[in-house]
mmCIF file of C-alpha atoms in Angstrom:
data_model
loop_
_atom_site.group_PDB
_atom_site.id
_atom_site.type_symbol
_atom_site.label_atom_id
_atom_site.label_comp_id
_atom_site.label_asym_id
_atom_site.label_seq_id
_atom_site.Cartn_x
_atom_site.Cartn_y
_atom_site.Cartn_z
ATOM 1 C CA PRO A 1 117.023 158.973 84.902
ATOM 2 C CA LEU A 2 113.685 157.816 86.261
ATOM 3 C CA PRO A 3 111.679 155.210 84.323
ATOM 4 C CA ARG A 4 109.332 157.061 81.983
ATOM 5 C CA VAL A 5 105.647 156.184 81.986
ATOM 6 C CA GLU A 6 103.556 157.003 78.915
ATOM 7 C CA VAL A 7 99.778 156.898 79.256
ATOM 8 C CA ALA A 8 97.148 157.211 76.518
ATOM 9 C CA VAL A 9 93.449 157.310 77.372
ATOM 10 C CA ILE A 10 90.251 157.028 75.367
ATOM 11 C CA LEU A 11 87.534 158.517 77.557
ATOM 12 C CA ASP A 12 83.957 159.745 77.571
ATOM 13 C CA PHE A 13 83.082 162.693 79.827
ATOM 14 C CA MET A 14 79.704 161.034 80.497
ATOM 15 C CA CYS A 15 81.276 157.807 81.759
ATOM 16 C CA PRO A 16 81.718 157.374 85.540
ATOM 17 C CA TRP A 17 84.395 154.755 84.921
ATOM 18 C CA SER A 18 86.415 157.356 83.006
ATOM 19 C CA PHE A 19 86.364 159.537 86.127
ATOM 20 C CA ILE A 20 87.399 156.608 88.337
ATOM 21 C CA GLY A 21 90.246 155.769 85.970
ATOM 22 C CA MET A 22 91.503 159.354 85.839
ATOM 23 C CA ARG A 23 91.323 159.803 89.607
ATOM 24 C CA SER A 24 93.213 156.525 90.027
ATOM 25 C CA LEU A 25 95.890 157.822 87.648
ATOM 26 C CA GLN A 26 96.148 161.004 89.694
ATOM 27 C CA LEU A 27 96.668 158.967 92.868
ATOM 28 C CA ALA A 28 99.296 156.841 91.112
ATOM 29 C CA ARG A 29 101.188 159.989 90.139
ATOM 30 C CA GLU A 30 101.184 161.086 93.763
ATOM 31 C CA ARG A 31 102.180 157.656 95.050
ATOM 32 C CA PHE A 32 105.118 157.257 92.672
ATOM 33 C CA ALA A 33 106.331 160.861 92.695
ATOM 34 C CA GLY A 34 110.122 160.839 92.630
ATOM 35 C CA ARG A 35 110.242 157.231 91.435
ATOM 36 C CA LEU A 36 108.570 157.434 88.021
ATOM 37 C CA ASP A 37 108.585 160.115 85.339
ATOM 38 C CA PHE A 38 105.030 160.461 83.981
ATOM 39 C CA ALA A 39 104.820 161.900 80.475
ATOM 40 C CA PRO A 40 101.830 164.096 79.611
ATOM 41 C CA VAL A 41 98.761 161.925 79.069
ATOM 42 C CA ARG A 42 97.538 161.642 75.502
ATOM 43 C CA PHE A 43 93.730 161.782 75.301
ATOM 44 C CA THR A 44 91.276 160.722 72.626
ATOM 45 C CA PRO A 45 87.751 161.929 73.475
ATOM 46 C CA PHE A 46 84.923 159.549 72.728
ATOM 47 C CA GLU A 47 81.127 159.926 72.636
ATOM 48 C CA PHE A 48 79.189 156.729 73.236
ATOM 49 C CA ASP A 49 75.793 157.793 71.904
ATOM 50 C CA PRO A 50 75.316 159.291 68.423
ATOM 51 C CA PRO A 51 74.293 162.939 67.854
ATOM 52 C CA GLY A 52 70.639 163.644 68.535
ATOM 53 C CA THR A 53 70.243 160.993 71.239
ATOM 54 C CA TYR A 54 69.601 163.577 73.972
ATOM 55 C CA PRO A 55 67.695 166.867 74.031
ATOM 56 C CA PRO A 56 69.773 170.036 74.670
ATOM 57 C CA GLU A 57 69.002 169.917 78.398
ATOM 58 C CA GLY A 58 70.232 166.336 78.625
ATOM 59 C CA VAL A 59 68.656 163.268 80.227
ATOM 60 C CA ASP A 60 68.332 162.344 83.890
ATOM 61 C CA TRP A 61 70.733 159.528 84.793
ATOM 62 C CA THR A 62 67.995 157.258 86.148
ATOM 63 C CA ALA A 63 65.796 157.841 83.100
ATOM 64 C CA TYR A 64 68.783 157.114 80.854
ATOM 65 C CA CYS A 65 69.251 153.723 82.518
ATOM 66 C CA GLN A 66 65.515 152.978 82.319
ATOM 67 C CA GLY A 67 65.662 153.625 78.585
ATOM 68 C CA TYR A 68 67.470 150.307 78.169
ATOM 69 C CA GLY A 69 64.409 148.366 79.319
ATOM 70 C CA PRO A 70 63.474 146.842 82.699
ATOM 71 C CA GLU A 71 66.054 144.050 82.869
ATOM 72 C CA LYS A 72 69.122 146.090 81.944
ATOM 73 C CA ALA A 73 67.878 149.087 83.944
ATOM 74 C CA ARG A 74 67.717 146.877 87.033
ATOM 75 C CA PHE A 75 71.278 145.699 86.408
ATOM 76 C CA LEU A 76 72.565 149.244 85.884
ATOM 77 C CA LEU A 77 70.721 150.821 88.816
ATOM 78 C CA GLU A 78 71.056 147.990 91.327
ATOM 79 C CA GLN A 79 74.462 146.534 90.473
ATOM 80 C CA LYS A 80 76.702 148.407 88.034
ATOM 81 C CA LEU A 81 76.230 151.966 89.261
ATOM 82 C CA PRO A 82 76.374 151.084 92.990
ATOM 83 C CA ARG A 83 79.655 149.291 92.208
ATOM 84 C CA ALA A 84 80.968 152.379 90.412
ATOM 85 C CA PHE A 85 79.868 154.625 93.275
ATOM 86 C CA ALA A 86 81.654 152.391 95.805
ATOM 87 C CA LEU A 87 84.869 152.311 93.773
ATOM 88 C CA GLY A 88 84.596 156.057 93.309
ATOM 89 C CA LYS A 89 84.301 156.572 97.052
ATOM 90 C CA ASP A 90 87.482 154.534 97.532
ATOM 91 C CA VAL A 91 89.410 157.067 95.409
ATOM 92 C CA GLY A 92 87.728 160.142 96.853
ATOM 93 C CA ILE A 93 84.896 160.689 94.352
ATOM 94 C CA GLY A 94 81.424 161.650 95.530
ATOM 95 C CA PHE A 95 79.187 160.646 92.629
ATOM 96 C CA ARG A 96 75.729 162.220 92.518
ATOM 97 C CA MET A 97 72.812 160.469 90.852
ATOM 98 C CA GLU A 98 71.168 163.811 89.992
ATOM 99 C CA ARG A 99 73.604 164.536 87.189
ATOM 100 C CA ARG A 100 72.271 164.708 83.626
ATOM 101 C CA ILE A 101 73.719 162.979 80.568
ATOM 102 C CA VAL A 102 74.432 165.329 77.672
ATOM 103 C CA HIS A 103 76.227 165.285 74.362
ATOM 104 C CA THR A 104 79.892 166.257 74.573
ATOM 105 C CA THR A 105 80.767 168.058 71.348
ATOM 106 C CA ASP A 106 81.908 171.295 72.973
ATOM 107 C CA VAL A 107 83.747 169.765 75.933
ATOM 108 C CA ASN A 108 85.523 167.347 73.583
ATOM 109 C CA THR A 109 86.494 170.310 71.389
ATOM 110 C CA ALA A 110 87.845 172.069 74.466
ATOM 111 C CA LEU A 111 89.829 168.969 75.464
ATOM 112 C CA ASP A 112 91.421 168.851 72.029
ATOM 113 C CA LEU A 113 92.424 172.505 72.466
ATOM 114 C CA ALA A 114 93.706 171.930 76.012
ATOM 115 C CA GLN A 115 95.830 169.086 74.685
ATOM 116 C CA GLN A 116 97.379 171.371 72.078
ATOM 117 C CA HIS A 117 98.405 173.700 74.927
ATOM 118 C CA GLY A 118 99.745 170.987 77.234
ATOM 119 C CA VAL A 119 97.053 171.227 79.925
ATOM 120 C CA ALA A 120 94.769 168.344 78.972
ATOM 121 C CA GLU A 121 95.071 166.291 82.141
ATOM 122 C CA GLN A 122 94.270 169.238 84.403
ATOM 123 C CA PHE A 123 91.311 170.072 82.189
ATOM 124 C CA VAL A 124 89.986 166.506 82.259
ATOM 125 C CA GLN A 125 90.295 166.058 86.023
ATOM 126 C CA GLU A 126 88.572 169.357 86.793
ATOM 127 C CA THR A 127 85.818 168.866 84.209
ATOM 128 C CA LEU A 128 84.959 165.352 85.378
ATOM 129 C CA SER A 129 84.781 166.529 88.981
ATOM 130 C CA ARG A 130 82.598 169.526 88.157
ATOM 131 C CA HIS A 131 80.197 167.290 86.238
ATOM 132 C CA PHE A 132 79.863 164.219 88.438
ATOM 133 C CA GLU A 133 80.305 165.827 91.851
ATOM 134 C CA HIS A 134 78.909 169.326 91.287
ATOM 135 C CA LEU A 135 76.312 168.616 88.556
ATOM 136 C CA GLU A 136 77.813 171.064 86.072
ATOM 137 C CA ASP A 137 76.969 170.678 82.393
ATOM 138 C CA PRO A 138 80.460 170.182 80.898
ATOM 139 C CA ASN A 139 79.415 172.142 77.804
ATOM 140 C CA GLU A 140 78.258 175.197 79.765
ATOM 141 C CA PRO A 141 79.908 178.001 77.745
ATOM 142 C CA THR A 142 80.966 180.375 80.525
ATOM 143 C CA ALA A 143 82.427 177.665 82.762
ATOM 144 C CA LEU A 144 84.152 175.988 79.812
ATOM 145 C CA ARG A 145 85.833 179.195 78.694
ATOM 146 C CA ARG A 146 86.762 180.121 82.249
ATOM 147 C CA ARG A 147 88.386 176.738 82.831
ATOM 148 C CA LEU A 148 90.435 176.963 79.648
ATOM 149 C CA ALA A 149 91.540 180.506 80.458
ATOM 150 C CA ALA A 150 92.550 179.506 84.006
ATOM 151 C CA LEU A 151 94.790 176.827 82.501
ATOM 152 C CA GLY A 152 96.484 179.353 80.234
ATOM 153 C CA VAL A 153 94.706 178.634 76.950
ATOM 154 C CA PRO A 154 94.478 181.921 74.979
ATOM 155 C CA VAL A 155 90.983 183.368 74.962
ATOM 156 C CA ASP A 156 90.989 183.916 71.193
ATOM 157 C CA ALA A 157 91.971 180.283 70.583
ATOM 158 C CA ALA A 158 89.127 179.059 72.807
ATOM 159 C CA GLU A 159 86.609 181.325 71.115
ATOM 160 C CA ALA A 160 87.682 180.172 67.662
ATOM 161 C CA ALA A 161 87.556 176.476 68.559
ATOM 162 C CA LEU A 162 84.161 176.666 70.275
ATOM 163 C CA ALA A 163 82.676 178.679 67.402
ATOM 164 C CA ASP A 164 84.004 176.356 64.706
ATOM 165 C CA PRO A 165 80.997 175.279 62.587
ATOM 166 C CA GLN A 166 82.799 171.990 61.880
ATOM 167 C CA ARG A 167 83.265 171.038 65.535
ATOM 168 C CA ALA A 168 80.389 168.501 65.556
ATOM 169 C CA ALA A 169 81.767 166.787 62.445
ATOM 170 C CA LYS A 170 85.248 166.759 63.984
ATOM 171 C CA ASN A 171 83.827 165.269 67.177
ATOM 172 C CA GLU A 172 82.186 162.458 65.200
ATOM 173 C CA ALA A 173 85.461 161.839 63.363
ATOM 174 C CA ARG A 174 87.355 161.578 66.683
ATOM 175 C CA THR A 175 84.790 159.078 67.947
ATOM 176 C CA ARG A 176 85.102 156.958 64.787
ATOM 177 C CA GLU A 177 88.875 157.004 65.175
ATOM 178 C CA ALA A 178 88.612 155.988 68.824
ATOM 179 C CA ARG A 179 86.311 153.073 67.995
ATOM 180 C CA GLY A 180 89.065 151.672 65.821
ATOM 181 C CA PHE A 181 91.389 151.483 68.819
ATOM 182 C CA LEU A 182 88.977 150.119 71.413
ATOM 183 C CA ARG A 183 89.830 146.568 72.401
ATOM 184 C CA GLY A 184 86.595 145.631 74.143
ATOM 185 C CA GLY A 185 84.172 148.214 72.840
ATOM 186 C CA GLY A 186 83.903 150.273 76.027
ATOM 187 C CA VAL A 187 85.615 153.192 77.702
ATOM 188 C CA PRO A 188 87.767 154.206 79.330
ATOM 189 C CA GLN A 189 90.641 152.453 77.665
ATOM 190 C CA PHE A 190 94.101 153.017 79.084
ATOM 191 C CA SER A 191 97.367 152.277 77.351
ATOM 192 C CA VAL A 192 100.369 152.310 79.703
ATOM 193 C CA ARG A 193 103.984 151.883 78.692
ATOM 194 C CA CYS A 194 106.963 152.067 81.019
ATOM 195 C CA GLY A 195 110.397 152.612 79.536
ATOM 196 C CA GLY A 196 109.091 152.091 76.005
ATOM 197 C CA ASP A 197 107.962 148.517 76.683
ATOM 198 C CA GLU A 198 104.749 146.985 75.382
ATOM 199 C CA ASP A 199 101.362 148.190 76.585
ATOM 200 C CA LEU A 200 100.897 146.966 80.146
ATOM 201 C CA CYS A 201 97.102 147.061 79.712
ATOM 202 C CA LEU A 202 96.985 144.552 76.860
ATOM 203 C CA GLY A 203 94.861 141.614 77.910
ATOM 204 C CA VAL A 204 93.093 143.629 80.607
ATOM 205 C CA PRO A 205 89.309 143.444 80.017
#
């Protein structure tokens, strides 16, 4: 049998590095096809900013960076984001600065549902692309339901999950749980085990 690779990811749909990490994983799958057996990825969704940080329409990416003050905004806009955009380009991602940062309660709820139905990785890859490259709000109800249905998630299950009055509280609980596992405080965080061995990402900043 092929060596089995188990991957667990804590990610934030608003984080460009989460998209870079997931696209890199996709390329690794393609590169090692026939040599490694990749188990389904286990996801824990995470939301960096607390509820109420953004208005319903979200916040412009540049304005979000400027909200940290002049010094950090300069670092983010002149160093960190250009670095992310360059790394993204290397793995085939066309980041767009026009995207807006929003809360992720509904998309995180949908990810949890997609995971229950075994289609989480497909959902994550498509959702990240639609947001960062096509400027789609990941919580947009019609697109969210359409994506779940296209992946085979029953319509009634999607409707029930996205209408759950407790979904915001559950999202906060998932984020608290994820914080307990984060090694350095930031996302994404990957855990990779091959053949049941120890996490290959331990010690990686």
